[in-house]
CSV table of C-alpha atoms and ligand atoms in Angstrom, one decimal:
chain,number,residue,atom,x,y,z
A,327,MET,CA,105.0,69.5,132.3
A,328,SER,CA,107.3,67.5,134.7
A,329,ALA,CA,108.1,68.7,138.2
A,330,ALA,CA,111.6,69.5,136.9
A,331,ASP,CA,110.2,71.8,134.2
A,332,SER,CA,108.2,73.8,136.8
A,333,ASP,CA,111.1,74.3,139.2
A,334,PRO,CA,113.5,77.0,137.9
A,335,ASN,CA,116.2,75.7,140.1
A,336,ALA,CA,115.9,72.1,139.0
A,337,PRO,CA,119.0,70.7,137.4
A,338,GLU,CA,118.9,70.1,133.6
A,339,THR,CA,117.9,66.5,133.0
A,340,ASP,CA,118.8,66.1,129.3
A,341,TRP,CA,122.5,66.5,129.3
A,342,SER,CA,122.9,62.9,128.1
A,343,ASP,CA,121.2,63.7,124.7
A,344,ARG,CA,124.2,65.9,123.9
A,345,ILE,CA,127.0,64.6,126.0
A,346,GLY,CA,127.5,60.9,127.0
A,347,VAL,CA,130.9,59.8,128.0
A,348,SER,CA,132.5,58.9,124.6
A,349,ARG,CA,134.8,61.9,124.6
A,350,PRO,CA,136.7,63.8,127.4
A,351,LEU,CA,134.7,66.0,129.7
A,352,VAL,CA,137.3,68.6,130.4
A,353,ILE,CA,137.1,70.4,133.7
A,354,THR,CA,137.1,74.2,133.1
A,355,ALA,CA,136.3,75.6,136.5
A,356,ALA,CA,136.1,74.4,140.2
A,357,ARG,CA,134.6,76.9,142.6
A,358,VAL,CA,133.8,76.8,146.3
A,359,ILE,CA,130.5,78.2,147.5
A,360,VAL,CA,130.1,79.0,151.2
A,361,THR,CA,126.5,79.7,152.3
A,362,SER,CA,124.7,79.8,155.7
A,363,PRO,CA,120.9,79.3,155.1
A,364,GLY,CA,120.3,78.4,158.8
A,365,ARG,CA,123.7,76.8,159.2
A,366,ASN,CA,127.0,76.8,157.3
A,367,PHE,CA,127.6,74.7,154.2
A,368,VAL,CA,130.6,74.4,151.9
A,369,THR,CA,129.9,73.3,148.4
A,370,LEU,CA,132.2,72.6,145.5
A,371,LYS,CA,131.0,73.2,142.0
A,372,ILE,CA,132.9,71.6,139.1
A,373,GLU,CA,132.1,72.8,135.5
A,374,THR,CA,133.1,71.2,132.2
A,375,ASP,CA,133.7,72.3,128.7
A,376,GLN,CA,130.5,70.7,127.6
A,377,GLY,CA,128.3,72.6,130.0
A,378,VAL,CA,127.5,69.8,132.4
A,379,TYR,CA,128.5,70.5,136.0
A,380,GLY,CA,128.4,68.7,139.3
A,381,ILE,CA,128.4,69.7,142.9
A,382,GLY,CA,129.8,68.1,146.1
A,383,ASP,CA,129.4,68.8,149.8
A,384,ALA,CA,132.6,69.7,151.8
A,385,THR,CA,131.0,70.8,155.1
A,386,LEU,CA,133.1,70.2,158.2
A,387,ASN,CA,131.0,71.4,161.2
A,388,GLY,CA,132.8,74.1,163.2
A,389,ARG,CA,135.9,73.9,161.0
A,390,GLU,CA,134.3,74.9,157.6
A,391,LEU,CA,136.9,77.4,156.3
A,392,SER,CA,139.8,74.9,156.7
A,393,VAL,CA,138.2,72.8,153.9
A,394,VAL,CA,137.5,75.9,151.8
A,395,ALA,CA,141.2,76.8,151.9
A,396,TYR,CA,142.2,73.2,151.2
A,397,LEU,CA,140.0,73.1,148.1
A,398,ASN,CA,140.8,76.6,146.9
A,399,GLU,CA,144.5,76.6,147.4
A,400,HIS,CA,145.5,73.0,146.8
A,401,ILE,CA,142.8,71.1,144.9
A,402,CYS,CA,140.9,73.4,142.5
A,403,PRO,CA,144.0,74.4,140.5
A,404,LEU,CA,145.0,70.8,139.8
A,405,LEU,CA,141.5,69.9,138.6
A,406,ILE,CA,141.5,72.3,135.7
A,407,GLY,CA,142.1,70.5,132.4
A,408,ARG,CA,141.5,67.1,133.9
A,409,ASP,CA,139.0,64.6,132.4
A,410,ALA,CA,135.9,64.6,134.7
A,411,ARG,CA,135.1,61.0,133.6
A,412,ARG,CA,138.1,59.7,135.5
A,413,ILE,CA,136.7,59.5,139.0
A,414,GLU,CA,138.8,56.7,140.4
A,415,ASP,CA,142.0,58.1,139.1
A,416,THR,CA,141.2,61.6,140.5
A,417,TRP,CA,140.4,60.0,143.9
A,418,GLN,CA,143.7,58.2,143.9
A,419,LEU,CA,145.5,61.4,142.8
A,420,LEU,CA,144.1,63.4,145.6
A,421,TYR,CA,144.6,60.7,148.3
A,422,ARG,CA,148.0,59.3,147.3
A,423,GLY,CA,149.1,62.5,145.8
A,424,ALA,CA,148.7,64.6,148.9
A,425,TYR,CA,151.4,62.5,150.6
A,426,TRP,CA,149.7,63.6,153.9
A,427,ARG,CA,146.9,61.1,154.1
A,428,ARG,CA,143.5,60.9,155.7
A,429,GLY,CA,142.0,63.2,158.3
A,430,PRO,CA,138.7,65.1,158.3
A,431,VAL,CA,139.9,68.1,156.2
A,432,THR,CA,141.6,66.1,153.4
A,433,MET,CA,138.9,63.5,153.2
A,434,ARG,CA,136.1,66.0,153.0
A,435,ALA,CA,137.8,67.9,150.3
A,436,ILE,CA,138.3,64.6,148.4
A,437,ALA,CA,134.6,63.7,149.0
A,438,ALA,CA,133.5,67.0,147.5
A,439,VAL,CA,135.5,66.4,144.3
A,440,ASP,CA,134.4,62.8,144.1
A,441,VAL,CA,130.7,63.5,144.6
A,442,ALA,CA,130.8,66.4,142.0
A,443,LEU,CA,132.4,64.0,139.5
A,444,TRP,CA,129.8,61.3,140.1
A,445,ASP,CA,127.1,63.9,139.6
A,446,ILE,CA,128.7,64.9,136.3
A,447,LYS,CA,128.9,61.3,135.1
A,448,GLY,CA,125.3,60.6,136.1
A,449,LYS,CA,124.1,63.7,134.2
A,450,ALA,CA,126.2,62.9,131.2
A,451,LEU,CA,124.8,59.4,131.0
A,452,GLY,CA,121.2,60.4,132.0
A,453,ALA,CA,121.4,58.1,135.0
A,454,PRO,CA,120.6,58.6,138.7
A,455,LEU,CA,123.6,57.5,140.9
A,456,HIS,CA,121.8,54.3,142.1
A,457,GLU,CA,121.8,53.1,138.5
A,458,LEU,CA,125.5,53.6,138.2
A,459,LEU,CA,126.2,51.7,141.4
A,460,GLY,CA,124.3,48.6,140.2
A,461,GLY,CA,120.7,49.5,140.6
A,462,LYS,CA,118.4,49.6,143.6
A,463,SER,CA,118.2,46.9,146.2
A,464,ARG,CA,115.2,48.6,147.7
A,465,ASP,CA,112.8,51.4,146.7
A,466,ARG,CA,112.8,53.3,150.0
A,467,VAL,CA,115.3,53.8,152.8
A,468,MET,CA,114.4,53.4,156.5
A,469,VAL,CA,115.5,56.5,158.4
A,470,TYR,CA,115.7,57.5,162.1
A,471,GLY,CA,115.2,61.0,163.6
A,472,HIS,CA,116.4,62.5,166.8
A,473,ALA,CA,113.9,62.8,169.7
A,474,ASN,CA,115.3,65.1,172.4
A,475,GLY,CA,114.1,66.4,175.7
A,476,SER,CA,115.4,68.1,178.8
A,477,ASP,CA,114.0,65.3,180.9
A,478,ILE,CA,112.5,61.9,180.4
A,479,GLY,CA,108.9,63.1,180.1
A,480,GLU,CA,109.8,65.5,177.3
A,481,THR,CA,111.8,62.9,175.5
A,482,VAL,CA,109.0,60.4,175.7
A,483,ASP,CA,106.6,63.0,174.2
A,484,ALA,CA,109.1,63.8,171.5
A,485,VAL,CA,109.4,60.1,170.5
A,486,GLY,CA,105.6,60.1,170.3
A,487,ARG,CA,105.6,62.9,167.8
A,488,TYR,CA,108.1,61.0,165.6
A,489,ILE,CA,105.9,57.9,165.8
A,490,ASP,CA,102.9,60.1,164.7
A,491,LEU,CA,105.0,61.2,161.7
A,492,GLY,CA,105.4,57.6,160.7
A,493,TYR,CA,109.0,57.0,161.9
A,494,GLN,CA,109.8,53.3,162.6
A,495,ALA,CA,113.1,54.2,164.1
A,496,ILE,CA,113.9,57.0,166.6
A,497,ARG,CA,117.0,58.0,168.5
A,498,ALA,CA,116.2,59.1,172.0
A,499,GLN,CA,118.4,61.4,174.1
A,500,THR,CA,117.5,63.1,177.4
A,501,GLY,CA,118.9,65.7,179.8
A,502,VAL,CA,120.5,64.2,182.9
A,503,PRO,CA,119.5,65.7,186.4
A,504,GLY,CA,122.3,67.9,187.6
A,505,LEU,CA,124.0,68.3,184.2
A,506,VAL,CA,123.9,71.5,182.3
A,507,ASN,CA,123.4,71.0,178.5
A,508,ALA,CA,123.7,67.3,178.3
A,509,TYR,CA,124.5,66.0,174.8
A,510,GLY,CA,121.6,65.7,172.4
A,511,VAL,CA,119.2,68.0,174.1
A,512,GLY,CA,117.9,70.1,171.3
A,513,ARG,CA,116.6,73.6,171.0
A,514,GLY,CA,113.7,73.4,168.7
A,515,GLU,CA,111.8,70.4,167.5
A,516,LEU,CA,112.9,68.9,164.2
A,517,HIS,CA,116.0,71.0,163.5
A,518,TYR,CA,118.5,69.9,166.2
A,519,GLU,CA,121.8,71.8,165.6
A,520,PRO,CA,124.6,71.6,168.2
A,521,ALA,CA,127.0,74.2,166.7
A,522,ASP,CA,125.4,77.1,168.5
A,523,ALA,CA,128.0,79.9,169.0
A,524,SER,CA,131.0,81.5,167.5
A,525,LEU,CA,133.1,80.2,170.4
A,526,PRO,CA,132.5,76.7,171.9
A,527,THR,CA,129.7,76.5,174.5
A,528,GLU,CA,130.9,74.8,177.7
A,529,THR,CA,128.8,71.9,178.8
A,530,VAL,CA,129.2,69.7,181.9
A,531,TRP,CA,129.5,65.9,182.0
A,532,ASP,CA,129.2,63.2,184.6
A,533,THR,CA,129.2,59.6,183.4
A,534,ARG,CA,127.9,58.1,186.7
A,535,ARG,CA,124.8,60.2,186.6
A,536,TYR,CA,124.3,59.5,182.9
A,537,LEU,CA,124.6,55.7,183.4
A,538,ALA,CA,122.1,55.8,186.3
A,539,HIS,CA,119.6,57.8,184.2
A,540,VAL,CA,119.5,56.5,180.7
A,541,PRO,CA,118.0,53.1,181.4
A,542,LYS,CA,115.0,54.8,183.0
A,543,LEU,CA,114.4,56.6,179.7
A,544,PHE,CA,114.3,53.4,177.7
A,545,GLU,CA,112.2,51.7,180.4
A,546,ARG,CA,109.6,54.5,180.1
A,547,LEU,CA,109.7,54.4,176.3
A,548,ARG,CA,109.0,50.6,176.2
A,549,ASP,CA,106.3,51.0,178.8
A,550,THR,CA,104.7,53.8,176.7
A,551,TYR,CA,105.1,52.6,173.1
A,552,GLY,CA,105.6,48.9,173.4
A,553,PRO,CA,108.1,46.6,171.6
A,554,GLU,CA,107.5,47.9,168.0
A,555,PRO,CA,109.5,51.1,167.5
A,556,ARG,CA,113.2,50.7,166.8
A,557,LEU,CA,115.0,52.8,169.5
A,558,LEU,CA,118.5,54.1,169.2
A,559,HIS,CA,120.8,56.0,171.5
A,560,ASP,CA,124.0,57.9,171.0
A,561,GLY,CA,126.7,57.9,173.8
A,562,HIS,CA,128.7,60.5,171.8
A,563,HIS,CA,132.2,59.3,172.8
A,564,ARG,CA,131.7,59.9,176.5
A,565,MET,CA,132.4,56.5,178.1
A,566,THR,CA,135.4,54.3,179.0
A,567,PRO,CA,135.2,50.8,177.5
A,568,LEU,CA,134.1,49.4,180.9
A,569,GLU,CA,131.4,52.0,181.3
A,570,ALA,CA,130.2,51.3,177.8
A,571,ALA,CA,130.0,47.6,178.6
A,572,GLN,CA,127.9,48.5,181.7
A,573,LEU,CA,125.5,50.7,179.7
A,574,GLY,CA,125.1,48.1,177.0
A,575,LYS,CA,124.2,45.5,179.6
A,576,SER,CA,121.8,47.8,181.4
A,577,LEU,CA,120.0,48.6,178.2
A,578,GLU,CA,119.6,45.0,177.0
A,579,PRO,CA,116.1,44.6,178.4
A,580,PHE,CA,114.9,47.4,176.2
A,581,ASP,CA,116.0,45.9,172.9
A,582,LEU,CA,117.9,48.8,171.3
A,583,PHE,CA,118.4,48.9,167.5
A,584,TRP,CA,121.8,50.3,168.3
A,585,LEU,CA,124.0,52.0,170.9
A,586,GLU,CA,126.2,54.5,169.1
A,587,ASP,CA,129.7,56.0,169.7
A,588,VAL,CA,130.1,54.7,173.2
A,589,THR,CA,133.8,55.4,173.3
A,590,PRO,CA,136.2,57.6,171.3
A,591,ALA,CA,136.9,54.9,168.7
A,592,GLU,CA,140.4,55.8,167.6
A,593,ASN,CA,141.1,52.9,170.1
A,594,GLN,CA,139.5,50.2,168.0
A,595,GLU,CA,140.8,47.4,170.3
A,596,ALA,CA,138.6,48.8,173.1
A,597,PHE,CA,135.6,47.3,171.5
A,598,ARG,CA,136.8,43.8,172.2
A,599,LEU,CA,136.1,44.4,175.9
A,600,ILE,CA,132.7,46.0,175.3
A,601,ARG,CA,131.7,43.2,172.9
A,602,GLN,CA,132.5,40.5,175.5
A,603,HIS,CA,130.0,41.9,177.9
A,604,THR,CA,126.9,43.0,176.0
A,605,THR,CA,124.6,41.9,173.2
A,606,THR,CA,123.3,45.4,172.6
A,607,PRO,CA,124.1,46.2,169.0
A,608,LEU,CA,126.9,48.7,168.5
A,609,ALA,CA,127.3,51.5,165.9
A,610,VAL,CA,130.3,53.7,165.4
A,611,GLY,CA,132.1,55.8,162.8
A,612,GLU,CA,130.4,59.1,162.1
A,613,VAL,CA,133.9,60.8,162.6
A,614,PHE,CA,135.7,58.1,160.6
A,615,ASN,CA,137.4,59.2,157.4
A,616,THR,CA,138.7,56.0,155.8
A,617,ILE,CA,138.5,52.2,155.8
A,618,TRP,CA,141.6,52.2,158.0
A,619,ASP,CA,139.6,53.8,160.9
A,620,CYS,CA,137.2,50.9,160.9
A,621,LYS,CA,139.2,47.9,159.6
A,622,ASP,CA,139.7,46.1,162.9
A,623,LEU,CA,136.2,46.9,164.2
A,624,ILE,CA,134.7,45.4,161.0
A,625,GLN,CA,136.9,42.3,160.5
A,626,GLU,CA,136.8,41.3,164.1
A,627,GLN,CA,133.0,41.8,164.0
A,628,LEU,CA,133.2,44.1,167.0
A,629,ILE,CA,130.4,46.4,165.7
A,630,ASP,CA,127.1,45.9,164.0
A,631,TYR,CA,126.7,49.1,162.0
A,632,ILE,CA,129.3,51.4,160.4
A,633,ARG,CA,128.4,55.1,160.5
A,634,ALA,CA,130.8,56.4,157.9
A,635,THR,CA,129.1,58.6,155.3
A,636,ILE,CA,129.7,60.2,151.9
A,637,VAL,CA,131.1,63.6,153.0
A,638,GLY,CA,133.1,62.2,156.0
A,639,ALA,CA,134.8,59.3,154.3
A,640,GLY,CA,136.1,60.4,150.9
A,641,GLY,CA,132.9,60.3,148.8
A,642,LEU,CA,131.0,57.6,147.1
A,643,THR,CA,134.2,56.0,145.7
A,644,HIS,CA,135.6,55.3,149.2
A,645,LEU,CA,132.3,54.7,151.1
A,646,ARG,CA,131.4,52.0,148.6
A,647,ARG,CA,134.8,50.3,149.4
A,648,ILE,CA,134.1,50.4,153.1
A,649,ALA,CA,130.6,49.0,152.6
A,650,ASP,CA,131.8,46.1,150.5
A,651,PHE,CA,134.5,45.3,153.1
A,652,ALA,CA,131.8,45.5,155.8
A,653,SER,CA,129.5,43.2,153.9
A,654,VAL,CA,132.1,40.4,154.1
A,655,TRP,CA,131.8,40.5,157.9
A,656,GLY,CA,128.1,41.0,158.2
A,657,VAL,CA,128.4,44.6,159.3
A,658,ARG,CA,125.6,46.9,158.0
A,659,THR,CA,125.6,50.5,157.0
A,660,GLY,CA,124.1,53.4,159.1
A,661,CYS,CA,125.2,56.6,157.4
A,662,HIS,CA,125.6,59.7,159.5
A,663,GLY,CA,122.9,62.2,158.5
A,664,ALA,CA,122.7,65.1,161.0
A,665,THR,CA,121.9,68.6,159.7
A,666,ASP,CA,125.6,69.5,159.2
A,667,LEU,CA,125.6,67.1,156.2
A,668,SER,CA,124.2,69.2,153.4
A,669,PRO,CA,121.3,68.1,151.1
A,670,VAL,CA,124.0,67.2,148.6
A,671,THR,CA,125.4,64.6,151.0
A,672,MET,CA,121.8,63.4,151.9
A,673,GLY,CA,120.8,63.0,148.2
A,674,THR,CA,124.0,61.1,147.4
A,675,ALA,CA,123.7,59.0,150.5
A,676,LEU,CA,120.2,58.0,149.6
A,677,HIS,CA,121.4,56.7,146.2
A,678,PHE,CA,124.1,54.7,148.0
A,679,ASP,CA,121.5,53.4,150.6
A,680,ALA,CA,119.1,52.4,147.9
A,681,TRP,CA,121.9,50.3,146.3
A,682,VAL,CA,124.0,49.0,149.1
A,683,PRO,CA,123.2,45.3,149.8
A,684,ASN,CA,124.2,45.5,153.5
A,685,PHE,CA,122.0,48.5,154.2
A,686,GLY,CA,121.1,49.0,157.9
A,687,ILE,CA,119.5,52.4,158.4
A,688,GLN,CA,120.0,56.1,157.5
A,689,GLU,CA,120.1,59.0,160.0
A,690,TYR,CA,117.9,61.8,158.8
A,691,MET,CA,117.6,65.2,160.5
A,692,ARG,CA,115.5,67.7,158.7
A,693,HIS,CA,117.1,70.7,157.2
A,694,THR,CA,115.5,74.1,157.7
A,695,PRO,CA,113.2,75.4,154.9
A,696,GLU,CA,116.0,78.0,154.0
A,697,THR,CA,118.5,75.1,153.5
A,698,ASP,CA,116.1,73.2,151.4
A,699,GLU,CA,115.4,76.3,149.2
A,700,VAL,CA,119.1,76.9,148.6
A,701,PHE,CA,119.6,73.2,147.7
A,702,PRO,CA,116.7,72.1,145.5
A,703,HIS,CA,116.4,68.3,145.5
A,704,ASP,CA,114.2,65.5,144.4
A,705,TYR,CA,114.5,63.1,147.4
A,706,ARG,CA,111.6,63.1,149.8
A,707,PHE,CA,110.3,61.8,153.2
A,708,GLU,CA,107.4,59.4,153.2
A,709,ALA,CA,106.1,57.8,156.5
A,710,GLY,CA,109.4,56.9,158.1
A,711,PHE,CA,111.3,56.3,154.8
A,712,MET,CA,113.2,58.4,152.4
A,713,ILE,CA,112.6,58.0,148.7
A,714,PRO,CA,115.8,58.7,146.6
A,715,GLY,CA,115.3,60.9,143.6
A,716,GLU,CA,115.3,59.8,139.9
A,717,ARG,CA,117.0,62.7,138.3
A,718,PRO,CA,120.4,62.0,136.6
A,719,GLY,CA,123.4,62.4,139.0
A,720,HIS,CA,122.6,62.8,142.7
A,721,GLY,CA,119.7,65.0,142.0
A,722,VAL,CA,120.6,68.0,144.2
A,723,ASP,CA,121.5,71.4,142.9
A,724,ILE,CA,122.5,74.8,144.5
A,725,ASP,CA,120.7,78.1,143.8
A,726,GLU,CA,123.8,80.3,143.8
A,727,THR,CA,121.8,83.6,143.8
A,728,LEU,CA,119.9,82.6,146.9
A,729,ALA,CA,123.0,81.1,148.5
A,730,ALA,CA,124.8,84.5,148.2
A,731,ARG,CA,122.1,86.0,150.4
A,732,PHE,CA,123.2,83.8,153.4
A,733,PRO,CA,126.8,84.8,154.3
A,734,TYR,CA,129.1,82.6,156.4
A,735,VAL,CA,128.5,82.8,160.2
A,736,PRO,CA,131.3,81.6,162.5
A,737,ARG,CA,129.9,78.6,164.6
A,738,GLN,CA,131.7,76.0,166.6
A,739,LEU,CA,130.6,72.8,168.3
A,740,PRO,CA,130.3,72.8,172.2
A,741,VAL,CA,133.0,71.3,174.5
A,742,ALA,CA,132.5,69.2,177.6
A,743,ARG,CA,134.1,69.3,181.0
A,744,LEU,CA,133.8,66.8,183.9
A,745,THR,CA,132.2,68.3,187.1
A,746,ASP,CA,135.7,68.9,188.5
A,747,GLY,CA,136.7,71.0,185.4
A,748,THR,CA,138.6,68.3,183.5
A,749,MET,CA,138.3,68.6,179.8
A,750,TRP,CA,136.3,65.6,178.3
A,751,ASN,CA,135.0,64.5,175.0
A,752,TRP,CA,131.9,66.4,173.8
B,255,LIG,O1,126.9,65.5,167.0
B,255,LIG,O2,126.9,65.8,163.4
B,255,LIG,O3,124.6,61.0,165.4
B,255,LIG,N1,124.6,62.1,165.2
B,255,LIG,C1,125.5,62.9,165.9
B,255,LIG,C2,125.5,64.4,165.4
B,255,LIG,C3,126.8,65.1,165.7
B,255,LIG,C4,127.0,66.3,164.7
B,255,LIG,C5,128.3,67.0,164.9
B,255,LIG,O4,128.5,67.9,163.9
B,255,LIG,O5,126.2,62.5,166.8
B,255,LIG,O6,124.4,65.1,165.9
B,256,LIG,CO1,126.3,60.4,166.6
C-alpha cells in the first residue's frame, strides 16, 4: 500500500490511465475556497468533465477578499466551457483580455488559474510538474528559514536552533533598541506571521538606529557560528538608495548570502547607485507581479537574486518566463516562501525550483499543523533542503470538509511610521 493509498486526502494518482490529453478537458466548474487554518488562504478549484481537477493559490496577505471577488465575479464565469489543456492561451486571455494589466490582485487571480491548469495537465498525463518543465536539475532544493529575536542575543540563539535543524541558510532579523515592533521580530518560533490584527498594527521605524545596530548582529553571528552558514537579511523596503549602499558596505565583512528588499523597488534605477557602492549580493522582488517589474534590474545586472514567486507573479507560466530571462543575465532565483504563500504555492514552487537551471535558494517558513492538514501534500523538509513531491500535478490537495471548519478571519499587515509620525514603508 503506497503512502497515497493510506491518506484519505491524497489526490488520486491514476487519472492518466483514463484521461491523457488527446481530447478536450472541458472546464465544468471553478470555485473559490476561503479558509483560515491558522491564517487566511484563498484557493481556486477547477473541475473538468472528465473528473480530473486542479487547485491554485490566490492568497494576497491582508487583501484576500479582493482576489476572491476578482475570481468569482470576473474570471470563473469565463472559464466554464474552456479547454483546460490550453494553459498558455488561457494565461494570455486573462492578461491581455483584462485590458487593465498587472498588479497584485489581477496577477494572483491569473496565478491561481494557471497553477490549477498545470495541476490538471500533470494529473491527466500522470506526471509531476517538474517533469513537464523539462525534468529535475537537482533532487533537493536548498531553503532558508527566518531566525528572529527581540535583541541580538535572542536572534543569535534562534539562528543556532535553525543550524541544529540542519539549515545551511538562515535569514536573521533583530529588534532595534528604542524601536517598538521592528520588522521581522516574530511571535512564536517557527511560524512567523506578520498579519496580526483586523486593523493594521502601528510600528515605529528609525533607519539611523537600524543601520547602527544590524552590523553588530552579523558580527556576533560570524563570531558564534563561523564562516559556514549562509546568512541572509531583509531590509523590507525601509531604506533610501544611499542608506542601502551604506548598509551593504557595512555588512561586507560578514559575507551575506543576500541582502533583500533594501529599497521600495518600483524605482528600479535606484539600484544603480546601490550597486556602485557595495559587493553585498542583492535580492529583490517578492512584491513584483510581472517581468516588467524586474526587467531593468535583471538586464543591467543590478541584482543577484530575483524573489518573484508562483502566486505573486502570474503562476508557473509567467515565473518560468522571468527565470529564463534572468538566466541570460546570470541572475538566480530566490522564490518568496513566507507563510502567506499557501502549501499549493510551496508545492508548485518546489517543482519549479527542482527544474530551474539558474536556481539560487527557496524561502521556507513552516506552516502550522492546521494549515498542513487542510492542504495535504507530498513535499517534505530534510536537513536544510526541501524534497519536491512525485505525485502527478503539483502534489498538493485541499480537504474541503476540514477547510470549512476554519472560516475567514480579517487580518491586515502592520504599518510603519518614523519617530516623528511620518508614514513610512512597512
Ligand atoms: O513580510 O510575506 O521575505 N519575506 C518577507 C515576508 C513578508 C510577508 C508579507 O505578507 O518579507 O515575511
Ligand atoms: Co522579504
